[in-house]
Coordinates of C-alpha atoms in Angstrom, one line a residue:
Chain A
G1 CA -57.3 -34.8 -153.9
A2 CA -59.7 -33.2 -151.5
G3 CA -58.3 -31.8 -148.3
V4 CA -59.9 -31.3 -145.0
S5 CA -63.0 -29.2 -145.4
Q6 CA -64.5 -27.0 -142.7
T7 CA -67.9 -25.3 -142.8
P8 CA -68.9 -22.6 -142.4
S9 CA -65.8 -20.6 -143.1
N10 CA -67.2 -17.8 -141.0
K11 CA -69.8 -17.8 -138.3
V12 CA -71.2 -14.8 -136.4
T13 CA -73.4 -15.4 -133.5
E14 CA -74.8 -13.6 -130.5
K15 CA -73.7 -14.2 -126.9
G16 CA -75.6 -17.1 -125.4
K17 CA -76.5 -18.8 -128.6
Y18 CA -75.6 -22.4 -129.6
V19 CA -73.2 -23.1 -132.6
E20 CA -72.1 -26.1 -134.5
L21 CA -68.9 -26.3 -136.5
R22 CA -68.4 -29.0 -139.1
C23 CA -65.2 -30.8 -140.2
D24 CA -64.9 -33.2 -143.2
P25 CA -61.6 -35.0 -142.9
I26 CA -59.6 -36.5 -145.7
S27 CA -61.2 -39.8 -146.8
G28 CA -59.6 -42.8 -145.0
H29 CA -58.0 -40.7 -142.2
T30 CA -58.9 -42.3 -138.9
A31 CA -57.5 -39.6 -136.6
L32 CA -59.2 -36.2 -136.3
Y33 CA -58.2 -33.2 -134.2
W34 CA -59.8 -29.9 -133.2
Y35 CA -57.7 -26.9 -132.3
R36 CA -58.5 -23.3 -131.4
Q37 CA -56.4 -20.3 -132.5
S38 CA -56.8 -16.9 -131.0
L39 CA -55.6 -13.8 -132.8
G40 CA -51.8 -13.6 -132.7
Q41 CA -51.4 -17.0 -131.0
G42 CA -50.6 -20.5 -132.1
P43 CA -53.3 -23.1 -132.3
E44 CA -54.2 -24.8 -129.0
F45 CA -55.3 -28.5 -128.8
L46 CA -58.9 -29.2 -127.9
I47 CA -59.8 -32.8 -128.6
Y48 CA -58.9 -35.7 -130.8
F49 CA -60.7 -38.7 -132.1
Q50 CA -59.5 -42.1 -133.2
G51 CA -62.4 -43.5 -135.2
T52 CA -65.6 -42.7 -133.5
G53 CA -64.3 -42.3 -129.9
A54 CA -62.8 -39.2 -128.3
A55 CA -59.4 -40.5 -127.3
D56 CA -58.3 -37.3 -125.6
D57 CA -60.6 -34.3 -124.7
S58 CA -58.2 -32.7 -122.2
G59 CA -58.0 -29.5 -124.2
L60 CA -61.7 -28.6 -124.1
P61 CA -61.9 -25.5 -121.9
N62 CA -65.2 -26.3 -120.1
D63 CA -68.4 -28.3 -120.4
R64 CA -70.0 -25.8 -122.9
F65 CA -67.7 -27.4 -125.5
F66 CA -68.5 -30.8 -126.9
A67 CA -67.5 -32.7 -130.1
V68 CA -68.8 -35.8 -131.8
R69 CA -67.8 -38.1 -134.7
P70 CA -70.6 -40.6 -134.8
E71 CA -69.6 -42.5 -138.0
G72 CA -65.8 -42.1 -137.7
S73 CA -65.7 -39.5 -140.5
V74 CA -67.3 -36.1 -140.2
S75 CA -67.0 -34.4 -136.9
T76 CA -69.0 -31.6 -135.3
L77 CA -67.7 -29.2 -132.6
K78 CA -70.6 -27.9 -130.5
I79 CA -70.5 -24.8 -128.3
Q80 CA -73.4 -24.1 -126.0
R81 CA -74.2 -20.7 -124.5
T82 CA -71.4 -19.0 -126.4
E83 CA -69.4 -16.2 -124.8
R84 CA -67.4 -13.4 -126.4
G85 CA -64.2 -15.2 -125.2
D86 CA -65.1 -18.1 -127.5
S87 CA -64.3 -15.9 -130.5
A88 CA -61.4 -17.5 -132.4
M89 CA -60.4 -19.5 -135.4
Y90 CA -61.4 -23.2 -135.0
L91 CA -59.1 -25.6 -136.9
C92 CA -59.7 -29.2 -137.7
A93 CA -57.0 -31.6 -138.8
S94 CA -56.9 -35.2 -139.8
S95 CA -54.2 -37.8 -140.2
L96 CA -54.0 -41.3 -141.5
N97 CA -53.2 -42.7 -138.0
R98 CA -52.4 -41.1 -134.7
V99 CA -49.7 -43.5 -133.8
T100 CA -47.5 -43.5 -136.9
N101 CA -45.6 -40.6 -138.3
S102 CA -48.3 -39.6 -140.6
P103 CA -48.6 -35.8 -140.8
L104 CA -51.5 -33.7 -139.8
H105 CA -53.5 -32.1 -142.6
F106 CA -55.3 -28.9 -141.5
G107 CA -58.4 -27.3 -142.9
N108 CA -58.7 -23.6 -143.5
G109 CA -60.7 -23.2 -140.3
T110 CA -64.0 -21.6 -139.2
R111 CA -63.7 -18.1 -137.8
L112 CA -66.2 -17.8 -135.0
T113 CA -67.2 -14.3 -133.8
V114 CA -69.5 -14.0 -130.8
T115 CA -71.1 -10.5 -130.5
Chain B
G1 CA -46.1 -29.3 -119.2
N2 CA -44.9 -28.9 -122.8
S3 CA -44.2 -25.5 -124.2
V4 CA -42.7 -23.8 -127.3
T5 CA -41.2 -20.4 -127.5
Q6 CA -40.6 -18.6 -130.8
M7 CA -38.7 -15.4 -131.5
E8 CA -41.0 -12.5 -131.6
G9 CA -41.9 -11.0 -134.9
P10 CA -42.7 -9.7 -137.2
V11 CA -39.6 -10.3 -139.3
T12 CA -39.1 -8.2 -142.4
L13 CA -36.4 -9.1 -144.9
S14 CA -35.3 -8.3 -148.5
E15 CA -35.4 -11.0 -151.1
E16 CA -32.3 -13.2 -151.0
A17 CA -31.5 -12.4 -147.4
F18 CA -30.7 -15.1 -144.8
L19 CA -33.5 -16.1 -142.5
T20 CA -33.4 -17.5 -139.0
I21 CA -36.4 -17.9 -136.8
N22 CA -35.5 -19.2 -133.3
C23 CA -37.5 -21.8 -131.5
T24 CA -36.9 -23.4 -128.1
Y25 CA -39.0 -25.9 -126.3
T26 CA -39.7 -27.5 -123.0
A27 CA -40.8 -31.1 -122.9
T28 CA -40.4 -34.4 -121.1
G29 CA -39.0 -37.4 -122.9
Y30 CA -38.1 -37.2 -126.6
P31 CA -40.6 -35.1 -128.5
S32 CA -41.0 -34.8 -132.2
L33 CA -40.5 -31.3 -133.5
F34 CA -42.1 -29.5 -136.4
W35 CA -42.3 -26.3 -138.4
Y36 CA -45.7 -25.4 -139.9
V37 CA -46.4 -22.6 -142.3
Q38 CA -49.5 -20.6 -143.0
Y39 CA -49.6 -18.7 -146.3
P40 CA -52.1 -15.9 -146.7
G41 CA -55.6 -17.3 -147.1
E42 CA -54.5 -20.9 -146.7
G43 CA -54.5 -23.5 -143.9
L44 CA -51.6 -24.7 -141.9
Q45 CA -49.2 -26.9 -143.8
L46 CA -46.3 -29.0 -142.5
L47 CA -43.0 -27.5 -143.7
L48 CA -40.6 -29.9 -142.1
K49 CA -40.1 -32.2 -139.1
A50 CA -37.5 -34.1 -137.0
T51 CA -38.3 -36.9 -134.8
K52 CA -35.0 -37.5 -132.9
A53 CA -32.0 -35.6 -131.6
D54 CA -29.5 -34.4 -134.3
D55 CA -32.0 -35.1 -137.1
K56 CA -32.2 -32.3 -139.7
G57 CA -35.6 -31.6 -141.3
S58 CA -35.6 -29.9 -144.7
N59 CA -38.0 -28.8 -147.4
K60 CA -38.3 -26.0 -150.0
G61 CA -34.8 -24.7 -149.0
F62 CA -35.7 -24.5 -145.3
E63 CA -33.8 -26.4 -142.7
A64 CA -34.0 -27.0 -139.0
T65 CA -31.9 -29.3 -136.7
Y66 CA -33.2 -30.9 -133.6
R67 CA -30.7 -29.9 -130.8
K68 CA -31.5 -31.7 -127.6
E69 CA -28.6 -30.2 -125.7
T70 CA -30.0 -26.6 -126.3
T71 CA -33.7 -27.7 -126.6
S72 CA -33.9 -25.8 -129.9
F73 CA -35.2 -26.2 -133.4
H74 CA -34.3 -23.0 -135.2
L75 CA -35.6 -22.5 -138.8
E76 CA -33.1 -21.3 -141.4
K77 CA -33.2 -20.5 -145.1
G78 CA -30.2 -19.2 -147.0
S79 CA -32.0 -17.0 -149.5
V80 CA -35.6 -16.1 -149.0
Q81 CA -38.1 -15.2 -151.7
V82 CA -41.2 -13.0 -151.7
S83 CA -43.3 -16.2 -151.9
D84 CA -41.9 -17.2 -148.5
S85 CA -44.0 -14.5 -146.8
A86 CA -46.2 -16.3 -144.3
V87 CA -46.7 -17.1 -140.7
Y88 CA -44.3 -19.8 -139.3
F89 CA -45.2 -21.9 -136.3
C90 CA -42.8 -24.2 -134.4
A91 CA -44.5 -27.1 -132.7
L92 CA -43.8 -30.3 -130.7
S93 CA -45.6 -33.5 -130.0
A94 CA -45.0 -36.6 -128.0
E95 CA -42.4 -38.9 -129.4
A96 CA -43.1 -40.5 -132.7
G97 CA -45.0 -43.8 -132.4
G98 CA -46.6 -42.7 -129.1
T99 CA -50.3 -42.5 -128.7
S100 CA -50.3 -38.7 -128.4
Y101 CA -48.2 -38.1 -131.6
G102 CA -50.8 -35.7 -133.2
K103 CA -51.4 -33.7 -130.1
L104 CA -49.3 -30.6 -130.9
T105 CA -48.1 -27.8 -128.8
F106 CA -47.5 -24.7 -130.9
G107 CA -45.5 -21.6 -130.5
Q108 CA -47.1 -18.2 -131.0
G109 CA -46.1 -17.9 -134.6
T110 CA -43.7 -15.5 -136.4
I111 CA -44.9 -13.3 -139.3
L112 CA -42.3 -13.2 -142.1
T113 CA -42.6 -10.5 -144.8
V114 CA -40.1 -10.6 -147.7
H115 CA -39.8 -7.5 -149.9
P116 CA -38.6 -7.6 -153.5

């Protein structure tokens, strides 16, 4: 079946611009997670949703970062006034339920480059 | 806070060699432990997991045992193949059944290259 889909796969933008990164989770998965992975590092947690609500956004680095999931399926990570330090791979993952032992399924990520 | 430390790489082995990638963690309570793998050009995949002390996770010939006394979860494989070349990440989350189960803390990753 279809896995987690992230678009675009690559995004190059200029410093100061606004970007949106999209995640389509596996159908039926209620939990959705965003992670950020810098080169040579492991992924770092940003935010997760249970349904439409952001259950934990403690990993968002500052108020330039925001994420939504208005209908409980597709999610968009939004970054305002991008900075060169935002350059990283942004990963999305979904799972059947955040509470049970259901595993996380990761997408292939969006590589963001801020010039 | 929670943290995961992996042995530094990269690791280069010949086919059929024995593999160990060390992983230690710091966490409160009883976390769940995972190994994820990232093959070239692909997304992160769960390789194996263990949710309580002394549990052994296993998959595709890889094994790891949850050792609470040494706070470790070392990954082993008896005979590696070229197809095992990938980046391996150790990770932990809050205990299974908790509300933060999917909020993972990852190690920095270990690059494994296996030569024929």
